[in-house]
């Protein structure tokens, strides 16, 4: 069975500080990993997917298959980054037809 | 392009009553997913439609939940009779593509369901 773990429910940093939101997964197949973000009073939206290997809003995430991790990083946090962040996994090669498995989410608060 | 739309945004009903949630996906999206987040827990998959067909309903909690997608357009999720543990936020998502479902999923605002 696939599982996604986000060990931190809450994470607080000051503006300008580096931030890292942790995500670990367990899955025996070929996973595709995502980060979704939900800002206050907005809907859940895709932030990053590992196959794109791009930086969005200054965030990056690298899939580490050896450590089964997909941590989200940003070198200099901004107040507008405050939000709920979800790590999610999808089976890229099997028969799950696209369903996502989510972690519990991390609430990031960036203080001025 | 209009996003995924869900109705109602919030529903409060008593235990034993029936509630129907609706989701209008992005036009042209064949894949439609339902998810649920129960208080304090992670967002969990309920089921997946490809057009009007149920592709995967492995996440449906029990037979009190019935999902339909007549004509392959909007979808409804009915809970009958509702129980206290059904309270939570129900999300709908849609994506392009066919069976592979490998396109990004776009989420609606969710319906907050409260069972009293």
mmCIF file of C-alpha atoms in Angstrom:
data_model
loop_
_atom_site.group_PDB
_atom_site.id
_atom_site.type_symbol
_atom_site.label_atom_id
_atom_site.label_comp_id
_atom_site.label_asym_id
_atom_site.label_seq_id
_atom_site.Cartn_x
_atom_site.Cartn_y
_atom_site.Cartn_z
ATOM 1 C CA UNK A 1 0.000 0.000 0.000
ATOM 2 C CA UNK A 2 1.173 3.532 -0.648
ATOM 3 C CA UNK A 3 1.694 5.957 2.205
ATOM 4 C CA UNK A 4 2.820 9.578 2.490
ATOM 5 C CA UNK A 5 4.146 11.016 5.724
ATOM 6 C CA UNK A 6 4.566 14.677 6.578
ATOM 7 C CA UNK A 7 6.110 14.631 10.039
ATOM 8 C CA UNK A 8 5.464 18.287 10.878
ATOM 9 C CA UNK A 9 1.883 19.464 11.368
ATOM 10 C CA UNK A 10 3.065 23.021 12.056
ATOM 11 C CA UNK A 11 6.154 24.871 10.883
ATOM 12 C CA UNK A 12 7.007 28.459 11.736
ATOM 13 C CA UNK A 13 9.824 30.512 10.272
ATOM 14 C CA UNK A 14 10.696 34.178 9.975
ATOM 15 C CA UNK A 15 10.607 36.067 6.708
ATOM 16 C CA UNK A 16 13.847 35.623 4.804
ATOM 17 C CA UNK A 17 14.773 32.383 6.534
ATOM 18 C CA UNK A 18 15.144 29.108 4.651
ATOM 19 C CA UNK A 19 12.272 26.676 4.892
ATOM 20 C CA UNK A 20 12.043 22.941 4.330
ATOM 21 C CA UNK A 21 8.816 20.974 4.489
ATOM 22 C CA UNK A 22 9.480 17.281 4.847
ATOM 23 C CA UNK A 23 7.745 14.513 2.955
ATOM 24 C CA UNK A 24 8.534 10.814 3.030
ATOM 25 C CA UNK A 25 6.720 8.107 1.155
ATOM 26 C CA UNK A 26 6.475 4.362 0.990
ATOM 27 C CA UNK A 27 5.512 2.708 -2.241
ATOM 28 C CA UNK A 28 6.884 -0.306 -4.026
ATOM 29 C CA UNK A 29 5.939 0.783 -7.515
ATOM 30 C CA UNK A 30 6.873 3.759 -9.658
ATOM 31 C CA UNK A 31 5.731 6.874 -7.818
ATOM 32 C CA UNK A 32 5.016 10.341 -9.053
ATOM 33 C CA UNK A 33 5.227 12.965 -6.317
ATOM 34 C CA UNK A 34 3.457 16.303 -5.998
ATOM 35 C CA UNK A 35 3.212 19.259 -3.676
ATOM 36 C CA UNK A 36 -0.201 20.913 -3.393
ATOM 37 C CA UNK A 37 -0.802 24.182 -1.528
ATOM 38 C CA UNK A 38 -3.933 25.709 -0.040
ATOM 39 C CA UNK A 39 -3.741 29.406 0.787
ATOM 40 C CA UNK A 40 -6.256 30.956 3.161
ATOM 41 C CA UNK A 41 -9.742 31.016 1.600
ATOM 42 C CA UNK A 42 -8.482 29.494 -1.636
ATOM 43 C CA UNK A 43 -8.776 26.075 -3.166
ATOM 44 C CA UNK A 44 -6.168 23.385 -3.217
ATOM 45 C CA UNK A 45 -3.802 23.970 -6.113
ATOM 46 C CA UNK A 46 -0.827 22.199 -7.597
ATOM 47 C CA UNK A 47 2.502 23.750 -6.662
ATOM 48 C CA UNK A 48 5.058 21.259 -7.996
ATOM 49 C CA UNK A 49 5.328 17.826 -9.581
ATOM 50 C CA UNK A 50 8.627 16.009 -9.544
ATOM 51 C CA UNK A 51 8.639 15.122 -13.225
ATOM 52 C CA UNK A 52 8.571 18.811 -14.150
ATOM 53 C CA UNK A 53 11.768 19.559 -12.234
ATOM 54 C CA UNK A 54 10.902 23.248 -12.138
ATOM 55 C CA UNK A 55 10.889 25.964 -9.508
ATOM 56 C CA UNK A 56 7.561 27.581 -8.684
ATOM 57 C CA UNK A 57 7.374 30.692 -6.483
ATOM 58 C CA UNK A 58 10.961 29.981 -5.472
ATOM 59 C CA UNK A 59 10.141 26.473 -4.224
ATOM 60 C CA UNK A 60 11.965 23.371 -5.374
ATOM 61 C CA UNK A 61 11.603 19.704 -4.525
ATOM 62 C CA UNK A 62 13.834 16.806 -5.496
ATOM 63 C CA UNK A 63 12.736 13.214 -5.495
ATOM 64 C CA UNK A 64 15.231 11.100 -3.563
ATOM 65 C CA UNK A 65 14.381 7.486 -4.256
ATOM 66 C CA UNK A 66 17.121 6.204 -1.946
ATOM 67 C CA UNK A 67 15.664 8.042 1.035
ATOM 68 C CA UNK A 68 12.073 7.870 -0.334
ATOM 69 C CA UNK A 69 11.722 11.588 0.246
ATOM 70 C CA UNK A 70 10.375 14.607 -1.627
ATOM 71 C CA UNK A 71 11.128 17.545 0.630
ATOM 72 C CA UNK A 72 9.963 21.034 -0.395
ATOM 73 C CA UNK A 73 12.516 23.807 -0.019
ATOM 74 C CA UNK A 74 12.740 27.545 -0.388
ATOM 75 C CA UNK A 75 15.894 29.531 0.456
ATOM 76 C CA UNK A 76 14.125 32.724 1.567
ATOM 77 C CA UNK A 77 10.574 32.419 2.896
ATOM 78 C CA UNK A 78 8.037 35.190 2.298
ATOM 79 C CA UNK A 79 4.946 36.046 4.322
ATOM 80 C CA UNK A 80 2.740 35.137 1.363
ATOM 81 C CA UNK A 81 4.068 31.574 1.554
ATOM 82 C CA UNK A 82 1.986 31.011 4.686
ATOM 83 C CA UNK A 83 -0.424 28.219 3.789
ATOM 84 C CA UNK A 84 -1.230 24.538 4.201
ATOM 85 C CA UNK A 85 1.065 22.316 2.143
ATOM 86 C CA UNK A 86 0.228 18.756 1.145
ATOM 87 C CA UNK A 87 2.580 16.189 -0.289
ATOM 88 C CA UNK A 88 0.888 13.645 -2.543
ATOM 89 C CA UNK A 89 1.818 10.495 -4.423
ATOM 90 C CA UNK A 90 0.425 8.861 -7.518
ATOM 91 C CA UNK A 91 1.252 5.532 -9.085
ATOM 92 C CA UNK A 92 2.917 6.499 -12.360
ATOM 93 C CA UNK A 93 2.920 3.097 -13.922
ATOM 94 C CA UNK A 94 0.275 0.942 -12.367
ATOM 95 C CA UNK A 95 -3.444 0.587 -12.426
ATOM 96 C CA UNK A 96 -4.510 3.174 -9.859
ATOM 97 C CA UNK A 97 -5.628 5.461 -12.704
ATOM 98 C CA UNK A 98 -4.386 8.651 -11.208
ATOM 99 C CA UNK A 99 -5.747 8.623 -7.664
ATOM 100 C CA UNK A 100 -3.666 10.656 -5.237
ATOM 101 C CA UNK A 101 -2.507 9.581 -1.793
ATOM 102 C CA UNK A 102 -1.993 12.596 0.461
ATOM 103 C CA UNK A 103 0.041 13.279 3.550
ATOM 104 C CA UNK A 104 -1.602 14.942 6.537
ATOM 105 C CA UNK A 105 -0.395 18.372 5.547
ATOM 106 C CA UNK A 106 1.919 20.958 7.097
ATOM 107 C CA UNK A 107 0.740 24.421 8.078
ATOM 108 C CA UNK A 108 3.522 26.856 7.281
ATOM 109 C CA UNK A 109 3.508 30.228 8.991
ATOM 110 C CA UNK A 110 6.007 32.857 7.931
ATOM 111 C CA UNK A 111 6.354 35.633 10.492
ATOM 112 C CA UNK A 112 7.347 39.197 9.521
ATOM 113 C CA UNK B 1 -11.733 28.756 -18.162
ATOM 114 C CA UNK B 2 -14.109 28.038 -15.292
ATOM 115 C CA UNK B 3 -12.636 25.874 -12.580
ATOM 116 C CA UNK B 4 -14.119 22.899 -10.790
ATOM 117 C CA UNK B 5 -17.318 23.961 -9.072
ATOM 118 C CA UNK B 6 -18.878 22.307 -6.068
ATOM 119 C CA UNK B 7 -22.326 22.793 -4.518
ATOM 120 C CA UNK B 8 -23.181 23.494 -1.772
ATOM 121 C CA UNK B 9 -20.188 25.060 -0.099
ATOM 122 C CA UNK B 10 -21.505 24.037 3.304
ATOM 123 C CA UNK B 11 -24.236 21.641 4.382
ATOM 124 C CA UNK B 12 -25.512 21.038 7.894
ATOM 125 C CA UNK B 13 -27.893 18.117 8.379
ATOM 126 C CA UNK B 14 -29.030 15.830 11.140
ATOM 127 C CA UNK B 15 -27.940 12.246 11.534
ATOM 128 C CA UNK B 16 -30.157 9.971 9.460
ATOM 129 C CA UNK B 17 -30.953 12.548 6.797
ATOM 130 C CA UNK B 18 -29.858 12.447 3.175
ATOM 131 C CA UNK B 19 -27.479 14.884 1.502
ATOM 132 C CA UNK B 20 -26.408 15.190 -2.108
ATOM 133 C CA UNK B 21 -23.205 16.942 -3.098
ATOM 134 C CA UNK B 22 -22.602 18.091 -6.637
ATOM 135 C CA UNK B 23 -19.447 18.631 -8.657
ATOM 136 C CA UNK B 24 -19.108 20.298 -12.041
ATOM 137 C CA UNK B 25 -15.686 19.501 -13.499
ATOM 138 C CA UNK B 26 -13.752 21.648 -15.919
ATOM 139 C CA UNK B 27 -15.364 21.341 -19.341
ATOM 140 C CA UNK B 28 -13.783 18.578 -21.388
ATOM 141 C CA UNK B 29 -12.167 16.808 -18.449
ATOM 142 C CA UNK B 30 -12.871 13.096 -18.664
ATOM 143 C CA UNK B 31 -11.452 12.241 -15.246
ATOM 144 C CA UNK B 32 -13.387 13.184 -12.133
ATOM 145 C CA UNK B 33 -12.285 12.307 -8.596
ATOM 146 C CA UNK B 34 -13.914 12.577 -5.201
ATOM 147 C CA UNK B 35 -11.822 12.935 -2.040
ATOM 148 C CA UNK B 36 -12.668 13.520 1.606
ATOM 149 C CA UNK B 37 -10.854 15.075 4.540
ATOM 150 C CA UNK B 38 -12.175 14.087 7.923
ATOM 151 C CA UNK B 39 -11.215 16.394 10.811
ATOM 152 C CA UNK B 40 -7.611 15.922 11.823
ATOM 153 C CA UNK B 41 -6.845 13.381 9.129
ATOM 154 C CA UNK B 42 -5.407 13.372 5.652
ATOM 155 C CA UNK B 43 -7.310 13.886 2.407
ATOM 156 C CA UNK B 44 -8.434 10.449 1.259
ATOM 157 C CA UNK B 45 -9.482 9.194 -2.150
ATOM 158 C CA UNK B 46 -13.081 8.038 -2.535
ATOM 159 C CA UNK B 47 -13.589 7.246 -6.204
ATOM 160 C CA UNK B 48 -12.693 8.024 -9.797
ATOM 161 C CA UNK B 49 -14.875 8.396 -12.889
ATOM 162 C CA UNK B 50 -13.676 8.261 -16.456
ATOM 163 C CA UNK B 51 -16.487 9.935 -18.331
ATOM 164 C CA UNK B 52 -19.629 8.254 -16.963
ATOM 165 C CA UNK B 53 -17.930 5.036 -15.834
ATOM 166 C CA UNK B 54 -16.696 4.307 -12.324
ATOM 167 C CA UNK B 55 -13.043 3.408 -12.826
ATOM 168 C CA UNK B 56 -12.060 2.956 -9.192
ATOM 169 C CA UNK B 57 -14.357 3.096 -6.184
ATOM 170 C CA UNK B 58 -12.006 1.426 -3.753
ATOM 171 C CA UNK B 59 -12.090 4.380 -1.376
ATOM 172 C CA UNK B 60 -15.840 4.518 -0.834
ATOM 173 C CA UNK B 61 -16.356 3.906 2.888
ATOM 174 C CA UNK B 62 -19.605 1.928 2.733
ATOM 175 C CA UNK B 63 -22.856 1.484 0.841
ATOM 176 C CA UNK B 64 -24.390 4.608 2.340
ATOM 177 C CA UNK B 65 -22.378 6.518 -0.258
ATOM 178 C CA UNK B 66 -23.562 6.577 -3.868
ATOM 179 C CA UNK B 67 -21.799 8.466 -6.638
ATOM 180 C CA UNK B 68 -23.075 9.057 -10.126
ATOM 181 C CA UNK B 69 -21.927 10.874 -13.222
ATOM 182 C CA UNK B 70 -24.755 10.684 -15.699
ATOM 183 C CA UNK B 71 -23.745 11.639 -19.213
ATOM 184 C CA UNK B 72 -20.146 12.065 -18.191
ATOM 185 C CA UNK B 73 -20.584 15.686 -17.163
ATOM 186 C CA UNK B 74 -21.336 16.694 -13.572
ATOM 187 C CA UNK B 75 -21.215 14.219 -10.716
ATOM 188 C CA UNK B 76 -23.231 13.783 -7.537
ATOM 189 C CA UNK B 77 -22.272 12.120 -4.285
ATOM 190 C CA UNK B 78 -25.202 11.105 -2.106
ATOM 191 C CA UNK B 79 -24.941 10.084 1.510
ATOM 192 C CA UNK B 80 -27.977 8.212 2.789
ATOM 193 C CA UNK B 81 -28.471 7.994 5.721
ATOM 194 C CA UNK B 82 -25.815 10.343 7.016
ATOM 195 C CA UNK B 83 -23.877 9.379 10.151
ATOM 196 C CA UNK B 84 -21.796 11.524 12.495
ATOM 197 C CA UNK B 85 -18.510 10.133 11.141
ATOM 198 C CA UNK B 86 -19.384 11.388 7.648
ATOM 199 C CA UNK B 87 -18.640 14.958 8.696
ATOM 200 C CA UNK B 88 -15.727 16.489 6.828
ATOM 201 C CA UNK B 89 -14.771 18.349 3.690
ATOM 202 C CA UNK B 90 -15.547 16.630 0.399
ATOM 203 C CA UNK B 91 -13.347 17.642 -2.516
ATOM 204 C CA UNK B 92 -13.877 17.070 -6.184
ATOM 205 C CA UNK B 93 -11.075 17.199 -8.737
ATOM 206 C CA UNK B 94 -10.921 16.786 -12.492
ATOM 207 C CA UNK B 95 -8.209 16.215 -15.056
ATOM 208 C CA UNK B 96 -7.787 15.852 -18.776
ATOM 209 C CA UNK B 97 -6.861 12.695 -20.538
ATOM 210 C CA UNK B 98 -8.282 9.256 -20.665
ATOM 211 C CA UNK B 99 -7.614 6.106 -18.747
ATOM 212 C CA UNK B 100 -4.050 6.831 -17.681
ATOM 213 C CA UNK B 101 -5.118 9.756 -15.547
ATOM 214 C CA UNK B 102 -1.656 11.228 -15.657
ATOM 215 C CA UNK B 103 -2.651 14.848 -16.069
ATOM 216 C CA UNK B 104 -2.605 17.250 -13.106
ATOM 217 C CA UNK B 105 -5.777 17.292 -11.062
ATOM 218 C CA UNK B 106 -7.637 20.570 -10.528
ATOM 219 C CA UNK B 107 -9.581 20.822 -7.291
ATOM 220 C CA UNK B 108 -12.813 22.523 -6.352
ATOM 221 C CA UNK B 109 -13.331 24.540 -3.181
ATOM 222 C CA UNK B 110 -14.847 21.564 -1.405
ATOM 223 C CA UNK B 111 -18.138 21.035 0.400
ATOM 224 C CA UNK B 112 -18.014 21.182 4.178
ATOM 225 C CA UNK B 113 -20.478 18.615 5.497
ATOM 226 C CA UNK B 114 -21.535 18.787 9.126
ATOM 227 C CA UNK B 115 -23.665 16.020 10.620
ATOM 228 C CA UNK B 116 -25.402 16.902 13.890
#
